[in-house]
């Protein structure tokens, strides 16, 4: 099958798997936006090798089909599901291995936990994924996630923490506003590509402005 037809079939598969009403900000439209942004970045990167664009498209679409945060911290379910799907499409093993490797390493796992090193295709998808956690859409997704997890919007008595292990990050019971300090505000300095770094500046400023106004309206710390 042509790579384009496989990408389209994958998009349909992800649409069925993730659905459009998923409550945590990981719905089909997230995958679709990451796909679009990853292609936008990829089109401006000159060092891509043959197949890299195909890997980028497939990974962007499939990266959240079974997020470890919702599967008891199990990081193998996502790549396994992606592999089974891609095998039904007769995708080359080399491409499947790349996609699965990236899905395994893409996630943010704590403010003080270094990112897993990814190849260029993986770095581009990671940038696109992270950009979608910033700006107005990032704010909306954070509060959707927090609501689903029954986290408070904010509590000035609970201070943000930079987590040093994935277990601490996973088990935290923080407020959604703290999530901005624990992850979202750190993302602009954890972009891999220059193109994403530029896009991140504006989205970061949007978060900063939102927080300033939020704290002003919250009204002090008594
Ligand atoms: P990651 O690459 O870190 O796995 P995803 O792109 O899968 O991130 O999506 C995670 C989304 O869920 C982001 O928008 C993120 O802000 C949100 N999220 C994750 N943890 C929390 C949390 N504790 N509180 C609020 N939002 C969260
Ligand atoms: Ni994602």
PDB file of C-alpha atoms and ligand atoms in Angstrom:
ATOM      1  CA  UNK A   1       0.000   0.000   0.000  1.00  0.00           C
ATOM      2  CA  UNK A   2       1.073   3.583  -0.637  1.00  0.00           C
ATOM      3  CA  UNK A   3       2.347   5.428   2.424  1.00  0.00           C
ATOM      4  CA  UNK A   4      -0.359   8.070   1.956  1.00  0.00           C
ATOM      5  CA  UNK A   5      -3.116   5.421   2.084  1.00  0.00           C
ATOM      6  CA  UNK A   6      -1.578   3.938   5.248  1.00  0.00           C
ATOM      7  CA  UNK A   7      -1.507   7.365   6.906  1.00  0.00           C
ATOM      8  CA  UNK A   8      -5.187   7.852   6.060  1.00  0.00           C
ATOM      9  CA  UNK A   9      -6.109   4.385   7.336  1.00  0.00           C
ATOM     10  CA  UNK A  10      -4.131   5.129  10.522  1.00  0.00           C
ATOM     11  CA  UNK A  11      -6.002   8.377  11.000  1.00  0.00           C
ATOM     12  CA  UNK A  12      -9.307   6.476  10.799  1.00  0.00           C
ATOM     13  CA  UNK A  13      -8.045   3.845  13.215  1.00  0.00           C
ATOM     14  CA  UNK A  14      -6.982   6.502  15.733  1.00  0.00           C
ATOM     15  CA  UNK A  15     -10.295   8.283  15.341  1.00  0.00           C
ATOM     16  CA  UNK A  16     -12.110   5.085  16.318  1.00  0.00           C
ATOM     17  CA  UNK A  17      -9.712   4.280  19.148  1.00  0.00           C
ATOM     18  CA  UNK A  18      -9.542   7.708  20.786  1.00  0.00           C
ATOM     19  CA  UNK A  19     -12.987   8.987  19.944  1.00  0.00           C
ATOM     20  CA  UNK A  20     -14.002  12.601  19.859  1.00  0.00           C
ATOM     21  CA  UNK A  21     -15.408  12.817  23.372  1.00  0.00           C
ATOM     22  CA  UNK A  22     -12.383  11.552  25.309  1.00  0.00           C
ATOM     23  CA  UNK A  23     -12.361  13.646  28.510  1.00  0.00           C
ATOM     24  CA  UNK A  24      -8.660  14.106  29.310  1.00  0.00           C
ATOM     25  CA  UNK A  25      -7.382  16.189  26.395  1.00  0.00           C
ATOM     26  CA  UNK A  26      -6.100  13.096  24.552  1.00  0.00           C
ATOM     27  CA  UNK A  27      -8.941  12.885  22.048  1.00  0.00           C
ATOM     28  CA  UNK A  28      -8.656  12.324  18.307  1.00  0.00           C
ATOM     29  CA  UNK A  29      -8.340  16.065  17.685  1.00  0.00           C
ATOM     30  CA  UNK A  30      -5.176  16.154  19.782  1.00  0.00           C
ATOM     31  CA  UNK A  31      -3.647  13.460  17.549  1.00  0.00           C
ATOM     32  CA  UNK A  32      -4.794  15.371  14.469  1.00  0.00           C
ATOM     33  CA  UNK A  33      -3.263  18.658  15.684  1.00  0.00           C
ATOM     34  CA  UNK A  34       0.011  16.955  16.589  1.00  0.00           C
ATOM     35  CA  UNK A  35       0.065  15.390  13.114  1.00  0.00           C
ATOM     36  CA  UNK A  36      -0.446  18.777  11.466  1.00  0.00           C
ATOM     37  CA  UNK A  37       2.134  20.550  13.634  1.00  0.00           C
ATOM     38  CA  UNK A  38       4.691  17.739  13.204  1.00  0.00           C
ATOM     39  CA  UNK A  39       4.353  18.010   9.413  1.00  0.00           C
ATOM     40  CA  UNK A  40       4.675  21.796   9.625  1.00  0.00           C
ATOM     41  CA  UNK A  41       7.953  21.405  11.538  1.00  0.00           C
ATOM     42  CA  UNK A  42       9.177  18.528   9.345  1.00  0.00           C
ATOM     43  CA  UNK A  43       8.643  20.580   6.188  1.00  0.00           C
ATOM     44  CA  UNK A  44      11.180  23.109   7.463  1.00  0.00           C
ATOM     45  CA  UNK A  45      13.805  20.601   8.587  1.00  0.00           C
ATOM     46  CA  UNK A  46      16.266  19.731   5.845  1.00  0.00           C
ATOM     47  CA  UNK A  47      18.133  16.797   7.422  1.00  0.00           C
ATOM     48  CA  UNK A  48      15.315  14.239   7.239  1.00  0.00           C
ATOM     49  CA  UNK A  49      16.159  10.806   5.841  1.00  0.00           C
ATOM     50  CA  UNK A  50      14.029   8.623   3.609  1.00  0.00           C
ATOM     51  CA  UNK A  51      11.017   7.288   5.536  1.00  0.00           C
ATOM     52  CA  UNK A  52      11.403   9.882   8.317  1.00  0.00           C
ATOM     53  CA  UNK A  53       8.307  11.767   7.199  1.00  0.00           C
ATOM     54  CA  UNK A  54       6.303   8.536   7.121  1.00  0.00           C
ATOM     55  CA  UNK A  55       7.533   7.683  10.635  1.00  0.00           C
ATOM     56  CA  UNK A  56       6.653  11.200  11.819  1.00  0.00           C
ATOM     57  CA  UNK A  57       3.117  11.034  10.437  1.00  0.00           C
ATOM     58  CA  UNK A  58       2.391   7.592  11.870  1.00  0.00           C
ATOM     59  CA  UNK A  59       3.894   8.408  15.263  1.00  0.00           C
ATOM     60  CA  UNK A  60       2.080  11.725  15.577  1.00  0.00           C
ATOM     61  CA  UNK A  61      -1.238   9.975  14.942  1.00  0.00           C
ATOM     62  CA  UNK A  62      -0.561   6.932  17.119  1.00  0.00           C
ATOM     63  CA  UNK A  63       1.438   8.400  20.029  1.00  0.00           C
ATOM     64  CA  UNK A  64      -1.463   8.541  22.522  1.00  0.00           C
ATOM     65  CA  UNK A  65      -3.524   5.471  21.613  1.00  0.00           C
ATOM     66  CA  UNK A  66      -2.729   3.963  25.019  1.00  0.00           C
ATOM     67  CA  UNK A  67      -1.073   6.600  27.210  1.00  0.00           C
ATOM     68  CA  UNK A  68       0.825   5.120  30.199  1.00  0.00           C
ATOM     69  CA  UNK A  69      -0.765   7.711  32.504  1.00  0.00           C
ATOM     70  CA  UNK A  70      -4.094   5.914  31.993  1.00  0.00           C
ATOM     71  CA  UNK A  71      -2.766   2.353  32.012  1.00  0.00           C
ATOM     72  CA  UNK A  72      -1.248   2.054  35.467  1.00  0.00           C
ATOM     73  CA  UNK A  73       2.050   3.508  34.315  1.00  0.00           C
ATOM     74  CA  UNK A  74       2.502   0.684  31.799  1.00  0.00           C
ATOM     75  CA  UNK A  75       4.634   2.138  29.008  1.00  0.00           C
ATOM     76  CA  UNK A  76       4.527  -0.891  26.741  1.00  0.00           C
ATOM     77  CA  UNK A  77       0.809  -0.966  25.909  1.00  0.00           C
ATOM     78  CA  UNK A  78       0.948   2.089  23.603  1.00  0.00           C
ATOM     79  CA  UNK A  79       3.845   0.829  21.440  1.00  0.00           C
ATOM     80  CA  UNK A  80       2.317  -2.685  21.390  1.00  0.00           C
ATOM     81  CA  UNK A  81      -1.023  -1.408  20.133  1.00  0.00           C
ATOM     82  CA  UNK A  82       0.709   0.707  17.492  1.00  0.00           C
ATOM     83  CA  UNK A  83       2.771  -2.313  16.359  1.00  0.00           C
ATOM     84  CA  UNK A  84      -0.249  -4.581  16.018  1.00  0.00           C
ATOM     85  CA  UNK A  85      -2.053  -1.956  13.963  1.00  0.00           C
ATOM     86  CA  UNK A  86       0.920  -1.213  11.682  1.00  0.00           C
ATOM     87  CA  UNK A  87       1.471  -4.924  11.061  1.00  0.00           C
ATOM     88  CA  UNK A  88      -2.087  -5.176   9.742  1.00  0.00           C
ATOM     89  CA  UNK A  89      -1.047  -2.489   7.235  1.00  0.00           C
ATOM     90  CA  UNK A  90       2.106  -4.387   6.194  1.00  0.00           C
ATOM     91  CA  UNK A  91       4.359  -1.480   7.172  1.00  0.00           C
ATOM     92  CA  UNK A  92       8.130  -2.271   7.056  1.00  0.00           C
ATOM     93  CA  UNK A  93       9.490  -3.626  10.327  1.00  0.00           C
ATOM     94  CA  UNK A  94      12.125  -0.893  10.378  1.00  0.00           C
ATOM     95  CA  UNK A  95       9.455   1.814  10.243  1.00  0.00           C
ATOM     96  CA  UNK A  96       7.342   0.019  12.883  1.00  0.00           C
ATOM     97  CA  UNK A  97      10.357  -0.251  15.198  1.00  0.00           C
ATOM     98  CA  UNK A  98      11.069   3.474  14.852  1.00  0.00           C
ATOM     99  CA  UNK A  99       7.447   4.423  15.555  1.00  0.00           C
ATOM    100  CA  UNK A 100       7.312   2.189  18.655  1.00  0.00           C
ATOM    101  CA  UNK A 101      10.666   3.433  19.950  1.00  0.00           C
ATOM    102  CA  UNK A 102       9.499   7.032  19.724  1.00  0.00           C
ATOM    103  CA  UNK A 103       6.119   6.354  21.365  1.00  0.00           C
ATOM    104  CA  UNK A 104       7.965   4.690  24.240  1.00  0.00           C
ATOM    105  CA  UNK A 105      10.206   7.708  24.832  1.00  0.00           C
ATOM    106  CA  UNK A 106       8.091  10.713  23.912  1.00  0.00           C
ATOM    107  CA  UNK A 107       6.362  11.524  27.208  1.00  0.00           C
ATOM    108  CA  UNK A 108       7.268  14.125  29.794  1.00  0.00           C
ATOM    109  CA  UNK A 109       8.093  12.273  33.024  1.00  0.00           C
ATOM    110  CA  UNK A 110       8.865  14.964  35.570  1.00  0.00           C
ATOM    111  CA  UNK A 111      10.468  18.415  35.793  1.00  0.00           C
ATOM    112  CA  UNK A 112      13.756  16.982  37.041  1.00  0.00           C
ATOM    113  CA  UNK A 113      13.672  13.828  34.904  1.00  0.00           C
ATOM    114  CA  UNK A 114      15.786  14.247  31.744  1.00  0.00           C
ATOM    115  CA  UNK A 115      14.048  13.466  28.462  1.00  0.00           C
ATOM    116  CA  UNK A 116      14.846  10.150  26.764  1.00  0.00           C
ATOM    117  CA  UNK A 117      17.053  10.848  23.753  1.00  0.00           C
ATOM    118  CA  UNK A 118      15.100  10.504  20.488  1.00  0.00           C
ATOM    119  CA  UNK A 119      16.123  10.519  16.832  1.00  0.00           C
ATOM    120  CA  UNK A 120      15.229  13.543  14.693  1.00  0.00           C
ATOM    121  CA  UNK A 121      11.820  12.149  13.678  1.00  0.00           C
ATOM    122  CA  UNK A 122      11.016  11.540  17.355  1.00  0.00           C
ATOM    123  CA  UNK A 123      12.230  14.981  18.359  1.00  0.00           C
ATOM    124  CA  UNK A 124       9.879  16.572  15.839  1.00  0.00           C
ATOM    125  CA  UNK A 125       6.829  14.622  17.067  1.00  0.00           C
ATOM    126  CA  UNK A 126       7.772  15.372  20.677  1.00  0.00           C
ATOM    127  CA  UNK A 127       7.967  19.095  19.882  1.00  0.00           C
ATOM    128  CA  UNK A 128       4.554  18.993  18.184  1.00  0.00           C
ATOM    129  CA  UNK A 129       3.040  17.075  21.122  1.00  0.00           C
ATOM    130  CA  UNK A 130       4.476  19.540  23.616  1.00  0.00           C
ATOM    131  CA  UNK A 131       3.334  22.594  21.673  1.00  0.00           C
ATOM    132  CA  UNK A 132      -0.219  21.253  22.000  1.00  0.00           C
ATOM    133  CA  UNK A 133       0.160  21.357  25.795  1.00  0.00           C
ATOM    134  CA  UNK A 134       0.887  25.113  25.605  1.00  0.00           C
ATOM    135  CA  UNK A 135      -1.108  28.201  24.558  1.00  0.00           C
ATOM    136  CA  UNK A 136      -4.923  28.349  24.861  1.00  0.00           C
ATOM    137  CA  UNK A 137      -5.405  24.742  23.799  1.00  0.00           C
ATOM    138  CA  UNK A 138      -2.848  23.633  26.367  1.00  0.00           C
ATOM    139  CA  UNK A 139      -4.764  25.528  29.073  1.00  0.00           C
ATOM    140  CA  UNK A 140      -8.055  23.925  28.003  1.00  0.00           C
ATOM    141  CA  UNK A 141      -6.474  20.462  27.966  1.00  0.00           C
ATOM    142  CA  UNK A 142      -4.899  20.921  31.396  1.00  0.00           C
ATOM    143  CA  UNK A 143      -8.238  21.810  32.984  1.00  0.00           C
ATOM    144  CA  UNK A 144      -9.998  18.988  31.154  1.00  0.00           C
ATOM    145  CA  UNK A 145      -7.401  16.556  32.513  1.00  0.00           C
ATOM    146  CA  UNK A 146      -7.586  18.049  36.018  1.00  0.00           C
ATOM    147  CA  UNK A 147     -11.391  17.786  36.034  1.00  0.00           C
ATOM    148  CA  UNK A 148     -11.263  14.176  34.921  1.00  0.00           C
ATOM    149  CA  UNK A 149      -8.790  13.403  37.728  1.00  0.00           C
ATOM    150  CA  UNK A 150     -10.854  15.439  40.223  1.00  0.00           C
ATOM    151  CA  UNK A 151      -7.910  17.728  40.954  1.00  0.00           C
ATOM    152  CA  UNK A 152      -8.662  21.162  42.418  1.00  0.00           C
ATOM    153  CA  UNK A 153      -8.256  24.108  40.038  1.00  0.00           C
ATOM    154  CA  UNK A 154      -5.866  25.757  42.438  1.00  0.00           C
ATOM    155  CA  UNK A 155      -4.895  25.736  46.088  1.00  0.00           C
ATOM    156  CA  UNK A 156      -2.279  28.279  47.111  1.00  0.00           C
ATOM    157  CA  UNK A 157      -1.442  26.136  50.179  1.00  0.00           C
ATOM    158  CA  UNK A 158      -0.091  23.338  47.950  1.00  0.00           C
ATOM    159  CA  UNK A 159       3.209  24.334  46.370  1.00  0.00           C
ATOM    160  CA  UNK A 160       4.407  23.065  42.978  1.00  0.00           C
ATOM    161  CA  UNK A 161       7.146  20.407  42.973  1.00  0.00           C
ATOM    162  CA  UNK A 162       9.712  19.537  40.313  1.00  0.00           C
ATOM    163  CA  UNK A 163       9.482  15.756  40.317  1.00  0.00           C
ATOM    164  CA  UNK A 164      12.656  13.679  40.273  1.00  0.00           C
ATOM    165  CA  UNK A 165      11.142  10.378  39.238  1.00  0.00           C
ATOM    166  CA  UNK A 166       8.368   9.156  37.044  1.00  0.00           C
ATOM    167  CA  UNK A 167       6.642   7.550  40.070  1.00  0.00           C
ATOM    168  CA  UNK A 168       6.470  10.878  41.911  1.00  0.00           C
ATOM    169  CA  UNK A 169       5.225  12.606  38.762  1.00  0.00           C
ATOM    170  CA  UNK A 170       2.605   9.949  38.111  1.00  0.00           C
ATOM    171  CA  UNK A 171       1.252   9.786  41.659  1.00  0.00           C
ATOM    172  CA  UNK A 172       1.070  13.485  42.392  1.00  0.00           C
ATOM    173  CA  UNK A 173      -2.222  14.918  43.614  1.00  0.00           C
ATOM    174  CA  UNK A 174      -1.521  18.518  42.765  1.00  0.00           C
ATOM    175  CA  UNK A 175      -3.794  21.275  41.505  1.00  0.00           C
ATOM    176  CA  UNK A 176      -4.138  22.040  37.824  1.00  0.00           C
ATOM    177  CA  UNK A 177      -2.508  25.443  38.314  1.00  0.00           C
ATOM    178  CA  UNK A 178       0.490  23.643  39.837  1.00  0.00           C
ATOM    179  CA  UNK A 179       0.737  21.563  36.680  1.00  0.00           C
ATOM    180  CA  UNK A 180       1.646  24.768  34.844  1.00  0.00           C
ATOM    181  CA  UNK A 181       4.717  25.156  37.099  1.00  0.00           C
ATOM    182  CA  UNK A 182       5.480  21.438  37.164  1.00  0.00           C
ATOM    183  CA  UNK A 183       5.379  20.968  33.406  1.00  0.00           C
ATOM    184  CA  UNK A 184       3.800  23.486  31.045  1.00  0.00           C
ATOM    185  CA  UNK A 185       6.102  26.443  31.788  1.00  0.00           C
ATOM    186  CA  UNK A 186       9.161  24.176  31.425  1.00  0.00           C
ATOM    187  CA  UNK A 187       8.314  23.084  27.899  1.00  0.00           C
ATOM    188  CA  UNK A 188       9.665  26.072  25.975  1.00  0.00           C
ATOM    189  CA  UNK A 189      13.191  25.223  27.151  1.00  0.00           C
ATOM    190  CA  UNK A 190      12.741  21.541  26.324  1.00  0.00           C
ATOM    191  CA  UNK A 191      11.995  21.925  22.617  1.00  0.00           C
ATOM    192  CA  UNK A 192      14.271  20.024  20.265  1.00  0.00           C
ATOM    193  CA  UNK A 193      14.042  22.030  17.051  1.00  0.00           C
ATOM    194  CA  UNK A 194      14.588  25.736  16.377  1.00  0.00           C
ATOM    195  CA  UNK A 195      11.251  25.951  14.574  1.00  0.00           C
ATOM    196  CA  UNK A 196       9.348  24.626  17.592  1.00  0.00           C
ATOM    197  CA  UNK A 197      11.362  26.847  19.932  1.00  0.00           C
ATOM    198  CA  UNK A 198      10.134  29.900  18.006  1.00  0.00           C
ATOM    199  CA  UNK A 199       6.504  28.747  18.050  1.00  0.00           C
ATOM    200  CA  UNK A 200       6.801  27.950  21.762  1.00  0.00           C
ATOM    201  CA  UNK A 201       7.755  31.520  22.724  1.00  0.00           C
ATOM    202  CA  UNK A 202       4.305  32.914  21.874  1.00  0.00           C
ATOM    203  CA  UNK A 203       2.439  29.975  23.406  1.00  0.00           C
ATOM    204  CA  UNK A 204       4.546  30.251  26.572  1.00  0.00           C
ATOM    205  CA  UNK A 205       3.766  33.959  26.905  1.00  0.00           C
ATOM    206  CA  UNK A 206       0.056  33.108  26.681  1.00  0.00           C
ATOM    207  CA  UNK A 207       0.466  30.790  29.687  1.00  0.00           C
ATOM    208  CA  UNK A 208       2.389  33.430  31.640  1.00  0.00           C
ATOM    209  CA  UNK A 209      -0.290  36.069  30.979  1.00  0.00           C
ATOM    210  CA  UNK A 210      -3.069  33.647  31.899  1.00  0.00           C
ATOM    211  CA  UNK A 211      -1.370  32.778  35.208  1.00  0.00           C
ATOM    212  CA  UNK A 212      -0.746  36.425  36.112  1.00  0.00           C
ATOM    213  CA  UNK A 213      -4.422  37.235  35.618  1.00  0.00           C
ATOM    214  CA  UNK A 214      -5.521  34.036  37.383  1.00  0.00           C
ATOM    215  CA  UNK A 215      -3.469  34.843  40.493  1.00  0.00           C
ATOM    216  CA  UNK A 216      -4.675  38.439  40.496  1.00  0.00           C
ATOM    217  CA  UNK A 217      -8.304  37.270  40.369  1.00  0.00           C
ATOM    218  CA  UNK A 218      -7.659  34.560  42.985  1.00  0.00           C
ATOM    219  CA  UNK A 219      -6.650  37.425  45.232  1.00  0.00           C
ATOM    220  CA  UNK A 220      -3.702  36.819  47.497  1.00  0.00           C
ATOM    221  CA  UNK A 221      -2.582  33.895  49.558  1.00  0.00           C
ATOM    222  CA  UNK A 222      -4.585  34.080  52.793  1.00  0.00           C
TER     223      UNK A 222
HETATM  224  P1  LIG B   1       2.917  13.970  27.445  1.00  0.00           P
HETATM  225  O1  LIG B   1       3.682  14.159  26.215  1.00  0.00           O
HETATM  226  O2  LIG B   1       3.554  14.636  28.594  1.00  0.00           O
HETATM  227  O3  LIG B   1       2.486  12.563  27.751  1.00  0.00           O
HETATM  228  P2  LIG B   1       0.413  14.483  26.266  1.00  0.00           P
HETATM  229  O4  LIG B   1       0.533  15.237  25.023  1.00  0.00           O
HETATM  230  O5  LIG B   1       0.150  13.036  26.219  1.00  0.00           O
HETATM  231  O6  LIG B   1       1.636  14.789  27.221  1.00  0.00           O
HETATM  232  O7  LIG B   1      -0.786  15.139  27.004  1.00  0.00           O
HETATM  233  C1  LIG B   1      -0.808  15.399  28.264  1.00  0.00           C
HETATM  234  C2  LIG B   1      -1.886  16.453  28.416  1.00  0.00           C
HETATM  235  O8  LIG B   1      -2.478  16.255  29.661  1.00  0.00           O
HETATM  236  C3  LIG B   1      -1.263  17.813  28.380  1.00  0.00           C
HETATM  237  O9  LIG B   1      -2.081  18.781  27.830  1.00  0.00           O
HETATM  238  C4  LIG B   1      -1.018  18.063  29.846  1.00  0.00           C
HETATM  239  O10 LIG B   1      -0.967  19.398  30.194  1.00  0.00           O
HETATM  240  C5  LIG B   1      -2.183  17.353  30.466  1.00  0.00           C
HETATM  241  N1  LIG B   1      -1.830  16.889  31.818  1.00  0.00           N
HETATM  242  C6  LIG B   1      -1.001  15.891  32.158  1.00  0.00           C
HETATM  243  N2  LIG B   1      -0.898  15.794  33.504  1.00  0.00           N
HETATM  244  C7  LIG B   1      -1.689  16.777  34.019  1.00  0.00           C
HETATM  245  C8  LIG B   1      -2.040  17.216  35.340  1.00  0.00           C
HETATM  246  N3  LIG B   1      -1.558  16.634  36.428  1.00  0.00           N
HETATM  247  N4  LIG B   1      -2.882  18.259  35.469  1.00  0.00           N
HETATM  248  C9  LIG B   1      -3.393  18.871  34.383  1.00  0.00           C
HETATM  249  N5  LIG B   1      -3.111  18.504  33.109  1.00  0.00           N
HETATM  250  C10 LIG B   1      -2.284  17.475  32.921  1.00  0.00           C
HETATM  251 NI1  LIG B   2       0.026  13.690  23.176  1.00  0.00          NI
END
